[in-house]
Amino acid sequence: MNDGAISMEVIKNPSEMQAIADKIRQTKRIGLVPTMGALHKGHISLIESAKKETDFVVVSIFVNPIQFGPTEDYKSYPRPYDEDQKILEDLGVDLLFFPFAIDLYPNPQTTFINIRGLENLLCGKIRKRHFKGVLTVVAKLFNITKPHSAFFGQKDYQQALMIRVMTNELNFDVRIRVLPTIREEDGLAISSRNIYLSDDERRKASILYLSLKEAEKLLKKGEKPISIVERQKLLIEREGLIPDYFEIADPETLKPVDGLGSGAVIIVAAKIGKTRLIDNLIVQ
Ligand code: PAF
């Protein structure tokens, strides 16, 4: 077990991980931070919260093939394993679960988790198999690492919401913690995919956060979502980004709302060059 900065255990085998988790659970609370690696400040803040709230922190690194579409970046997704391992050791993470695809999918997966309704909205409309793949792997990670709490970032709002719904409806005994988005100075949400951006694209990408803030201001002033959405889409397009969607939605159903009511999420996805970025703001 972890008795110093460089003693982080690295486990690849799911059965071995389950046996360790069983043993740890006898005396400690396990916190899981599921990641696909290419760790950044957003992941670090999740790990720091996991360290504060639980006794034994497991980070998983797994680039999950079944959540990528055929034309998406599964093969080119950044995999800076040595740097990631060093970050985790420096943070004092107790265990890294780092399976190969063959360990998690020894046979083609035939069992999938899906949430009727939510899986076809927003990102789900464009990334057809994405959430089915995310929920299925997260359920597997819960069963393998047996956490008391699991930590996710608000940047992936739809993902975090769907994981919460899955956890409730399937009675997983896991507390889902969703923590605020970590941002660059100009507001751009930190993401592993930001490294794909050229300098020019990087500068332009800050329009996403600016458009969310502007939409928030207008929504609070009482302007109708439908006109805010059209205006913000144009603003984003003028910067050279191609919006997949810009919506002001109910925080639970993700269906468009026609006013602020008891709260809303303003949520956006847009392409800049070959990179697809997402962001959101919760408005009370
Ligand atoms: O957000 C991510 O990095 C991934 O979707 C997750 C939750 C680790 C599942 O592969």
CSV table of N, CA, C and O in Angstrom, one decimal, residues 14-122:
chain,number,residue,atom,x,y,z
A,14,PRO,N,-8.5,-6.7,-13.6
A,14,PRO,CA,-9.7,-6.4,-12.9
A,14,PRO,C,-10.0,-7.2,-11.7
A,14,PRO,O,-10.4,-6.7,-10.6
A,15,SER,N,-9.7,-8.6,-11.7
A,15,SER,CA,-9.9,-9.4,-10.6
A,15,SER,C,-9.0,-9.1,-9.4
A,15,SER,O,-9.4,-9.1,-8.3
A,16,GLU,N,-7.8,-8.8,-9.8
A,16,GLU,CA,-6.8,-8.4,-8.7
A,16,GLU,C,-7.3,-7.1,-8.1
A,16,GLU,O,-7.2,-6.9,-6.8
A,17,MET,N,-7.8,-6.1,-8.9
A,17,MET,CA,-8.3,-4.9,-8.4
A,17,MET,C,-9.4,-5.1,-7.5
A,17,MET,O,-9.5,-4.5,-6.4
A,18,GLN,N,-10.3,-6.0,-7.8
A,18,GLN,CA,-11.5,-6.3,-7.0
A,18,GLN,C,-11.1,-6.8,-5.6
A,18,GLN,O,-11.6,-6.5,-4.6
A,19,ALA,N,-10.1,-7.7,-5.7
A,19,ALA,CA,-9.6,-8.3,-4.4
A,19,ALA,C,-9.0,-7.3,-3.5
A,19,ALA,O,-9.3,-7.2,-2.3
A,20,ILE,N,-8.2,-6.4,-4.1
A,20,ILE,CA,-7.6,-5.3,-3.3
A,20,ILE,C,-8.7,-4.4,-2.7
A,20,ILE,O,-8.7,-4.0,-1.6
A,21,ALA,N,-9.7,-4.0,-3.6
A,21,ALA,CA,-10.8,-3.1,-3.2
A,21,ALA,C,-11.6,-3.8,-2.0
A,21,ALA,O,-11.9,-3.1,-1.0
A,22,ASP,N,-11.8,-5.1,-2.1
A,22,ASP,CA,-12.5,-5.7,-1.0
A,22,ASP,C,-11.8,-5.6,0.3
A,22,ASP,O,-12.4,-5.3,1.4
A,23,LYS,N,-10.5,-5.8,0.3
A,23,LYS,CA,-9.6,-5.7,1.5
A,23,LYS,C,-9.6,-4.2,2.0
A,23,LYS,O,-9.8,-4.0,3.2
A,24,ILE,N,-9.4,-3.3,1.1
A,24,ILE,CA,-9.4,-1.9,1.5
A,24,ILE,C,-10.7,-1.4,2.2
A,24,ILE,O,-10.7,-0.7,3.2
A,25,ARG,N,-11.8,-1.9,1.6
A,25,ARG,CA,-13.1,-1.5,2.1
A,25,ARG,C,-13.4,-1.9,3.5
A,25,ARG,O,-14.3,-1.4,4.2
A,26,GLN,N,-12.6,-2.9,4.0
A,26,GLN,CA,-12.9,-3.3,5.4
A,26,GLN,C,-12.5,-2.2,6.4
A,26,GLN,O,-13.1,-2.1,7.5
A,27,THR,N,-11.6,-1.3,6.0
A,27,THR,CA,-11.2,-0.3,7.0
A,27,THR,C,-11.2,1.1,6.4
A,27,THR,O,-11.1,2.1,7.2
A,28,LYS,N,-11.3,1.3,5.1
A,28,LYS,CA,-11.2,2.6,4.5
A,28,LYS,C,-12.3,2.9,3.5
A,28,LYS,O,-12.9,2.0,3.0
A,29,ARG,N,-12.5,4.2,3.3
A,29,ARG,CA,-13.4,4.7,2.3
A,29,ARG,C,-12.6,4.9,1.0
A,29,ARG,O,-11.6,5.6,1.0
A,30,ILE,N,-13.1,4.3,-0.1
A,30,ILE,CA,-12.4,4.4,-1.3
A,30,ILE,C,-13.0,5.5,-2.2
A,30,ILE,O,-14.2,5.6,-2.3
A,31,GLY,N,-12.1,6.4,-2.7
A,31,GLY,CA,-12.6,7.4,-3.7
A,31,GLY,C,-12.0,7.1,-5.0
A,31,GLY,O,-10.8,6.8,-5.2
A,32,LEU,N,-12.9,7.1,-6.0
A,32,LEU,CA,-12.4,6.7,-7.4
A,32,LEU,C,-12.5,8.0,-8.3
A,32,LEU,O,-13.5,8.7,-8.3
A,33,VAL,N,-11.4,8.3,-9.0
A,33,VAL,CA,-11.4,9.3,-10.0
A,33,VAL,C,-11.2,8.6,-11.4
A,33,VAL,O,-10.0,8.3,-11.7
A,34,PRO,N,-12.3,8.4,-12.1
A,34,PRO,CA,-12.1,7.8,-13.4
A,34,PRO,C,-11.6,8.8,-14.5
A,34,PRO,O,-12.1,9.9,-14.6
A,35,THR,N,-10.6,8.4,-15.2
A,35,THR,CA,-10.0,9.3,-16.2
A,35,THR,C,-9.6,8.5,-17.5
A,35,THR,O,-9.6,7.3,-17.4
A,36,MET,N,-9.4,9.3,-18.6
A,36,MET,CA,-8.8,8.7,-19.7
A,36,MET,C,-7.3,9.1,-19.9
A,36,MET,O,-6.7,9.0,-20.9
A,37,GLY,N,-6.8,9.6,-18.8
A,37,GLY,CA,-5.4,10.0,-18.8
A,37,GLY,C,-5.2,11.4,-19.4
A,37,GLY,O,-6.2,12.2,-19.5
A,38,ALA,N,-4.0,11.7,-19.8
A,38,ALA,CA,-3.6,13.1,-20.3
A,38,ALA,C,-4.1,14.1,-19.2
A,38,ALA,O,-4.9,15.0,-19.4
A,39,LEU,N,-3.6,13.8,-18.0
A,39,LEU,CA,-4.1,14.5,-16.8
A,39,LEU,C,-3.8,16.0,-16.8
A,39,LEU,O,-2.7,16.4,-17.3
A,40,HIS,N,-4.7,16.7,-16.4
A,40,HIS,CA,-4.6,18.2,-16.3
A,40,HIS,C,-5.1,18.7,-15.0
A,40,HIS,O,-5.6,17.9,-14.1
A,41,LYS,N,-5.2,20.1,-14.9
A,41,LYS,CA,-5.6,20.7,-13.6
A,41,LYS,C,-7.0,20.3,-13.2
A,41,LYS,O,-7.3,20.3,-12.0
A,42,GLY,N,-7.9,20.0,-14.2
A,42,GLY,CA,-9.2,19.6,-13.8
A,42,GLY,C,-9.2,18.2,-13.1
A,42,GLY,O,-9.8,18.1,-12.0
A,43,HIS,N,-8.4,17.3,-13.6
A,43,HIS,CA,-8.3,16.0,-12.9
A,43,HIS,C,-7.6,16.2,-11.6
A,43,HIS,O,-8.0,15.5,-10.6
A,44,ILE,N,-6.6,17.0,-11.5
A,44,ILE,CA,-5.9,17.2,-10.3
A,44,ILE,C,-6.9,17.7,-9.2
A,44,ILE,O,-6.8,17.3,-8.0
A,45,SER,N,-7.8,18.6,-9.6
A,45,SER,CA,-8.7,19.1,-8.6
A,45,SER,C,-9.7,18.0,-8.1
A,45,SER,O,-10.0,18.0,-6.9
A,46,LEU,N,-10.0,17.1,-9.0
A,46,LEU,CA,-10.9,16.0,-8.6
A,46,LEU,C,-10.1,15.1,-7.6
A,46,LEU,O,-10.7,14.6,-6.6
A,47,ILE,N,-8.8,14.8,-7.9
A,47,ILE,CA,-8.0,14.0,-7.1
A,47,ILE,C,-7.9,14.6,-5.7
A,47,ILE,O,-8.0,13.9,-4.7
A,48,GLU,N,-7.6,15.9,-5.7
A,48,GLU,CA,-7.5,16.6,-4.4
A,48,GLU,C,-8.8,16.5,-3.6
A,48,GLU,O,-8.7,16.3,-2.4
A,49,SER,N,-9.9,16.6,-4.2
A,49,SER,CA,-11.2,16.5,-3.5
A,49,SER,C,-11.3,15.0,-3.0
A,49,SER,O,-11.8,14.8,-1.8
A,50,ALA,N,-11.0,14.1,-3.8
A,50,ALA,CA,-11.1,12.7,-3.4
A,50,ALA,C,-10.2,12.4,-2.2
A,50,ALA,O,-10.5,11.7,-1.3
A,51,LYS,N,-9.0,13.0,-2.2
A,51,LYS,CA,-8.1,12.8,-1.1
A,51,LYS,C,-8.7,13.4,0.2
A,51,LYS,O,-8.5,12.9,1.3
A,52,LYS,N,-9.4,14.6,0.1
A,52,LYS,CA,-10.0,15.2,1.3
A,52,LYS,C,-11.2,14.4,1.8
A,52,LYS,O,-11.4,14.3,3.0
A,53,GLU,N,-11.9,13.8,0.9
A,53,GLU,CA,-13.2,13.2,1.3
A,53,GLU,C,-13.1,11.7,1.5
A,53,GLU,O,-14.1,11.1,2.0
A,54,THR,N,-12.1,11.0,1.1
A,54,THR,CA,-12.0,9.6,1.3
A,54,THR,C,-10.6,9.2,1.8
A,54,THR,O,-9.7,10.1,1.9
A,55,ASP,N,-10.4,7.9,2.1
A,55,ASP,CA,-9.1,7.5,2.8
A,55,ASP,C,-8.2,6.8,1.8
A,55,ASP,O,-7.0,6.6,2.1
A,56,PHE,N,-8.7,6.4,0.7
A,56,PHE,CA,-7.9,5.6,-0.2
A,56,PHE,C,-8.3,6.0,-1.7
A,56,PHE,O,-9.4,5.7,-2.1
A,57,VAL,N,-7.4,6.7,-2.4
A,57,VAL,CA,-7.8,7.2,-3.7
A,57,VAL,C,-7.3,6.3,-4.8
A,57,VAL,O,-6.1,6.0,-4.9
A,58,VAL,N,-8.2,5.9,-5.6
A,58,VAL,CA,-7.9,5.1,-6.8
A,58,VAL,C,-8.2,6.0,-8.0
A,58,VAL,O,-9.2,6.6,-8.1
A,59,VAL,N,-7.2,6.1,-8.9
A,59,VAL,CA,-7.4,6.8,-10.2
A,59,VAL,C,-7.4,5.8,-11.3
A,59,VAL,O,-6.5,4.9,-11.2
A,60,SER,N,-8.4,5.8,-12.2
A,60,SER,CA,-8.3,4.9,-13.3
A,60,SER,C,-7.9,5.6,-14.5
A,60,SER,O,-8.3,6.8,-14.7
A,61,ILE,N,-7.0,5.0,-15.3
A,61,ILE,CA,-6.7,5.6,-16.6
A,61,ILE,C,-7.0,4.5,-17.7
A,61,ILE,O,-6.5,3.4,-17.6
A,62,PHE,N,-8.0,4.9,-18.5
A,62,PHE,CA,-8.4,3.9,-19.5
A,62,PHE,C,-9.1,4.7,-20.7
A,62,PHE,O,-10.1,5.3,-20.5
A,63,VAL,N,-8.5,4.6,-21.8
A,63,VAL,CA,-9.1,5.3,-23.0
A,63,VAL,C,-10.0,4.2,-23.5
A,63,VAL,O,-9.6,3.2,-24.1
A,64,ASN,N,-11.3,4.5,-23.3
A,64,ASN,CA,-12.4,3.5,-23.5
A,64,ASN,C,-12.8,3.4,-24.9
A,64,ASN,O,-13.6,4.3,-25.4
A,65,PRO,N,-12.4,2.4,-25.6
A,65,PRO,CA,-12.8,2.3,-27.1
A,65,PRO,C,-14.2,2.4,-27.4
A,65,PRO,O,-14.6,3.0,-28.4
A,66,ILE,N,-15.1,1.9,-26.5
A,66,ILE,CA,-16.5,1.8,-26.9
A,66,ILE,C,-17.3,3.1,-26.7
A,66,ILE,O,-18.4,3.2,-27.0
A,67,GLN,N,-16.6,4.2,-26.2
A,67,GLN,CA,-17.3,5.5,-26.2
A,67,GLN,C,-16.8,6.4,-27.3
A,67,GLN,O,-17.2,7.5,-27.4
A,68,PHE,N,-16.0,5.9,-28.2
A,68,PHE,CA,-15.6,6.7,-29.4
A,68,PHE,C,-16.3,6.2,-30.6
A,68,PHE,O,-16.4,5.0,-30.9
A,69,GLY,N,-16.8,7.1,-31.5
A,69,GLY,CA,-17.3,6.8,-32.8
A,69,GLY,C,-16.2,6.4,-33.7
A,69,GLY,O,-15.1,6.7,-33.5
A,70,PRO,N,-16.6,5.7,-34.9
A,70,PRO,CA,-15.6,5.3,-35.8
A,70,PRO,C,-14.7,6.4,-36.4
A,70,PRO,O,-13.6,6.1,-36.8
A,71,THR,N,-15.2,7.6,-36.5
A,71,THR,CA,-14.4,8.7,-37.1
A,71,THR,C,-13.8,9.6,-36.0
A,71,THR,O,-13.2,10.6,-36.3
A,72,GLU,N,-13.9,9.1,-34.7
A,72,GLU,CA,-13.4,10.0,-33.6
A,72,GLU,C,-12.0,9.7,-33.3
A,72,GLU,O,-11.3,8.8,-33.9
A,73,ASP,N,-11.4,10.3,-32.2
A,73,ASP,CA,-10.0,10.3,-32.0
A,73,ASP,C,-9.5,9.2,-31.1
A,73,ASP,O,-8.5,9.5,-30.3
A,74,TYR,N,-10.1,8.1,-31.1
A,74,TYR,CA,-9.6,7.0,-30.2
A,74,TYR,C,-8.2,6.7,-30.3
A,74,TYR,O,-7.4,6.7,-29.4
A,75,LYS,N,-7.7,6.5,-31.6
A,75,LYS,CA,-6.3,6.1,-31.8
A,75,LYS,C,-5.4,7.3,-31.5
A,75,LYS,O,-4.3,7.0,-30.9
A,76,SER,N,-5.8,8.5,-31.8
A,76,SER,CA,-4.8,9.6,-31.6
A,76,SER,C,-5.0,10.3,-30.2
A,76,SER,O,-4.3,11.2,-29.9
A,77,TYR,N,-5.9,9.8,-29.4
A,77,TYR,CA,-6.2,10.4,-28.1
A,77,TYR,C,-4.8,10.4,-27.3
A,77,TYR,O,-4.1,9.4,-27.3
A,78,PRO,N,-4.4,11.5,-26.7
A,78,PRO,CA,-3.1,11.6,-26.0
A,78,PRO,C,-3.0,10.6,-24.9
A,78,PRO,O,-3.9,10.4,-24.1
A,79,ARG,N,-1.8,9.9,-24.9
A,79,ARG,CA,-1.6,8.8,-23.9
A,79,ARG,C,-0.2,9.1,-23.3
A,79,ARG,O,0.7,8.2,-23.4
A,80,PRO,N,0.0,10.2,-22.5
A,80,PRO,CA,1.3,10.5,-21.9
A,80,PRO,C,1.5,9.7,-20.6
A,80,PRO,O,1.5,10.3,-19.6
A,81,TYR,N,1.6,8.4,-20.7
A,81,TYR,CA,1.5,7.6,-19.5
A,81,TYR,C,2.6,7.9,-18.5
A,81,TYR,O,2.3,8.0,-17.3
A,82,ASP,N,3.9,8.1,-18.9
A,82,ASP,CA,4.9,8.4,-17.9
A,82,ASP,C,4.6,9.7,-17.1
A,82,ASP,O,4.7,9.7,-15.9
A,83,GLU,N,4.2,10.7,-17.9
A,83,GLU,CA,3.9,12.0,-17.2
A,83,GLU,C,2.7,11.8,-16.2
A,83,GLU,O,2.7,12.3,-15.1
A,84,ASP,N,1.7,11.1,-16.7
A,84,ASP,CA,0.5,10.9,-15.9
A,84,ASP,C,0.9,10.2,-14.6
A,84,ASP,O,0.5,10.5,-13.5
A,85,GLN,N,1.7,9.1,-14.7
A,85,GLN,CA,2.1,8.3,-13.5
A,85,GLN,C,2.8,9.2,-12.5
A,85,GLN,O,2.6,9.2,-11.3
A,86,LYS,N,3.7,10.1,-13.1
A,86,LYS,CA,4.5,11.0,-12.2
A,86,LYS,C,3.5,11.9,-11.4
A,86,LYS,O,3.7,12.1,-10.2
A,87,ILE,N,2.6,12.5,-12.2
A,87,ILE,CA,1.6,13.4,-11.5
A,87,ILE,C,0.9,12.7,-10.4
A,87,ILE,O,0.7,13.2,-9.3
A,88,LEU,N,0.4,11.5,-10.6
A,88,LEU,CA,-0.3,10.7,-9.6
A,88,LEU,C,0.5,10.4,-8.4
A,88,LEU,O,0.1,10.5,-7.3
A,89,GLU,N,1.8,10.0,-8.7
A,89,GLU,CA,2.7,9.7,-7.6
A,89,GLU,C,2.9,11.0,-6.7
A,89,GLU,O,2.9,11.0,-5.5
A,90,ASP,N,3.2,12.1,-7.4
A,90,ASP,CA,3.4,13.4,-6.7
A,90,ASP,C,2.2,13.8,-5.9
A,90,ASP,O,2.3,14.4,-4.8
A,91,LEU,N,1.0,13.4,-6.4
A,91,LEU,CA,-0.2,13.8,-5.6
A,91,LEU,C,-0.5,12.9,-4.5
A,91,LEU,O,-1.4,13.1,-3.7
A,92,GLY,N,0.3,11.8,-4.4
A,92,GLY,CA,0.1,10.8,-3.3
A,92,GLY,C,-1.2,9.9,-3.5
A,92,GLY,O,-1.8,9.5,-2.6
A,93,VAL,N,-1.5,9.7,-4.8
A,93,VAL,CA,-2.6,8.8,-5.1
A,93,VAL,C,-2.2,7.4,-4.6
A,93,VAL,O,-1.0,6.9,-4.8
A,94,ASP,N,-3.1,6.6,-4.1
A,94,ASP,CA,-2.8,5.3,-3.5
A,94,ASP,C,-2.7,4.2,-4.6
A,94,ASP,O,-1.8,3.4,-4.4
A,95,LEU,N,-3.5,4.3,-5.6
A,95,LEU,CA,-3.5,3.2,-6.5
A,95,LEU,C,-3.9,3.7,-7.9
A,95,LEU,O,-4.9,4.4,-8.0
A,96,LEU,N,-3.2,3.2,-8.9
A,96,LEU,CA,-3.6,3.5,-10.3
A,96,LEU,C,-4.1,2.2,-10.9
A,96,LEU,O,-3.4,1.2,-11.0
A,97,PHE,N,-5.4,2.3,-11.3
A,97,PHE,CA,-6.0,1.2,-12.1
A,97,PHE,C,-5.8,1.5,-13.6
A,97,PHE,O,-6.3,2.5,-14.1
A,98,PHE,N,-5.0,0.7,-14.2
A,98,PHE,CA,-4.6,1.0,-15.6
A,98,PHE,C,-4.7,-0.2,-16.5
A,98,PHE,O,-3.7,-0.8,-16.9
A,99,PRO,N,-5.9,-0.6,-16.8
A,99,PRO,CA,-6.1,-1.9,-17.6
A,99,PRO,C,-5.8,-1.6,-19.1
A,99,PRO,O,-5.9,-0.5,-19.5
A,100,PHE,N,-5.5,-2.7,-19.8
A,100,PHE,CA,-5.5,-2.7,-21.2
A,100,PHE,C,-7.0,-2.9,-21.7
A,100,PHE,O,-7.8,-3.5,-20.9
A,101,ALA,N,-7.2,-2.6,-22.9
A,101,ALA,CA,-8.6,-2.8,-23.5
A,101,ALA,C,-9.0,-4.3,-23.3
A,101,ALA,O,-10.1,-4.7,-23.0
A,102,ILE,N,-8.0,-5.2,-23.6
A,102,ILE,CA,-8.3,-6.6,-23.5
A,102,ILE,C,-8.6,-7.1,-22.1
A,102,ILE,O,-9.3,-8.1,-21.9
A,103,ASP,N,-8.1,-6.3,-21.1
A,103,ASP,CA,-8.5,-6.7,-19.7
A,103,ASP,C,-10.0,-6.3,-19.4
A,103,ASP,O,-10.7,-7.0,-18.7
A,104,LEU,N,-10.4,-5.2,-19.9
A,104,LEU,CA,-11.8,-4.8,-19.6
A,104,LEU,C,-12.8,-5.4,-20.6
A,104,LEU,O,-14.0,-5.6,-20.3
A,105,TYR,N,-12.3,-5.7,-21.8
A,105,TYR,CA,-13.2,-6.3,-22.8
A,105,TYR,C,-12.5,-7.5,-23.4
A,105,TYR,O,-12.1,-7.5,-24.6
A,106,PRO,N,-12.4,-8.6,-22.6
A,106,PRO,CA,-11.8,-9.8,-23.1
A,106,PRO,C,-12.6,-10.4,-24.3
A,106,PRO,O,-12.0,-11.1,-25.1
A,107,ASN,N,-13.9,-10.2,-24.3
A,107,ASN,CA,-14.7,-10.6,-25.4
A,107,ASN,C,-15.5,-9.3,-25.8
A,107,ASN,O,-15.6,-8.4,-25.0
A,108,PRO,N,-16.0,-9.3,-27.1
A,108,PRO,CA,-16.8,-8.1,-27.5
A,108,PRO,C,-17.9,-7.9,-26.5
A,108,PRO,O,-18.6,-8.8,-26.1
A,109,GLN,N,-18.0,-6.6,-26.1
A,109,GLN,CA,-19.0,-6.3,-25.0
A,109,GLN,C,-20.4,-6.4,-25.6
A,109,GLN,O,-20.7,-5.9,-26.7
A,110,THR,N,-21.3,-7.2,-25.0
A,110,THR,CA,-22.7,-7.3,-25.5
A,110,THR,C,-23.7,-6.7,-24.5
A,110,THR,O,-24.9,-6.6,-24.8
A,111,THR,N,-23.2,-6.4,-23.3
A,111,THR,CA,-24.1,-5.7,-22.3
A,111,THR,C,-23.8,-4.2,-22.2
A,111,THR,O,-22.7,-3.9,-22.0
A,112,PHE,N,-24.8,-3.4,-22.4
A,112,PHE,CA,-24.6,-2.0,-22.4
A,112,PHE,C,-25.6,-1.3,-21.5
A,112,PHE,O,-26.7,-1.8,-21.4
A,113,ILE,N,-25.2,-0.1,-21.0
A,113,ILE,CA,-26.2,0.7,-20.2
A,113,ILE,C,-26.5,1.9,-21.0
A,113,ILE,O,-25.7,2.6,-21.6
A,114,ASN,N,-27.8,2.2,-21.0
A,114,ASN,CA,-28.3,3.4,-21.8
A,114,ASN,C,-29.4,4.1,-21.0
A,114,ASN,O,-30.0,3.4,-20.2
A,115,ILE,N,-29.6,5.3,-21.2
A,115,ILE,CA,-30.7,6.0,-20.5
A,115,ILE,C,-31.6,6.6,-21.5
A,115,ILE,O,-31.3,7.5,-22.3
A,116,ARG,N,-32.8,6.0,-21.6
A,116,ARG,CA,-33.8,6.4,-22.6
A,116,ARG,C,-34.0,7.9,-22.4
A,116,ARG,O,-34.2,8.4,-21.3
A,117,GLY,N,-34.1,8.6,-23.5
A,117,GLY,CA,-34.3,10.0,-23.5
A,117,GLY,C,-33.0,10.8,-23.5
A,117,GLY,O,-32.6,11.4,-24.5
A,118,LEU,N,-32.3,10.7,-22.4
A,118,LEU,CA,-31.1,11.5,-22.2
A,118,LEU,C,-30.0,11.2,-23.3
A,118,LEU,O,-29.2,12.0,-23.7
A,119,GLU,N,-30.0,9.9,-23.7
A,119,GLU,CA,-28.8,9.4,-24.5
A,119,GLU,C,-28.9,10.1,-25.9
A,119,GLU,O,-27.9,10.1,-26.7
A,120,ASN,N,-30.1,10.6,-26.3
A,120,ASN,CA,-30.2,11.1,-27.7
A,120,ASN,C,-30.2,12.6,-27.7
A,120,ASN,O,-30.4,13.2,-28.8
A,121,LEU,N,-30.0,13.3,-26.6
A,121,LEU,CA,-30.0,14.7,-26.6
A,121,LEU,C,-28.6,15.3,-26.7
A,121,LEU,O,-27.6,14.6,-26.3
A,122,LEU,N,-28.5,16.6,-27.0
A,122,LEU,CA,-27.2,17.3,-27.0
A,122,LEU,C,-26.1,16.5,-27.6
A,122,LEU,O,-26.1,16.1,-28.7
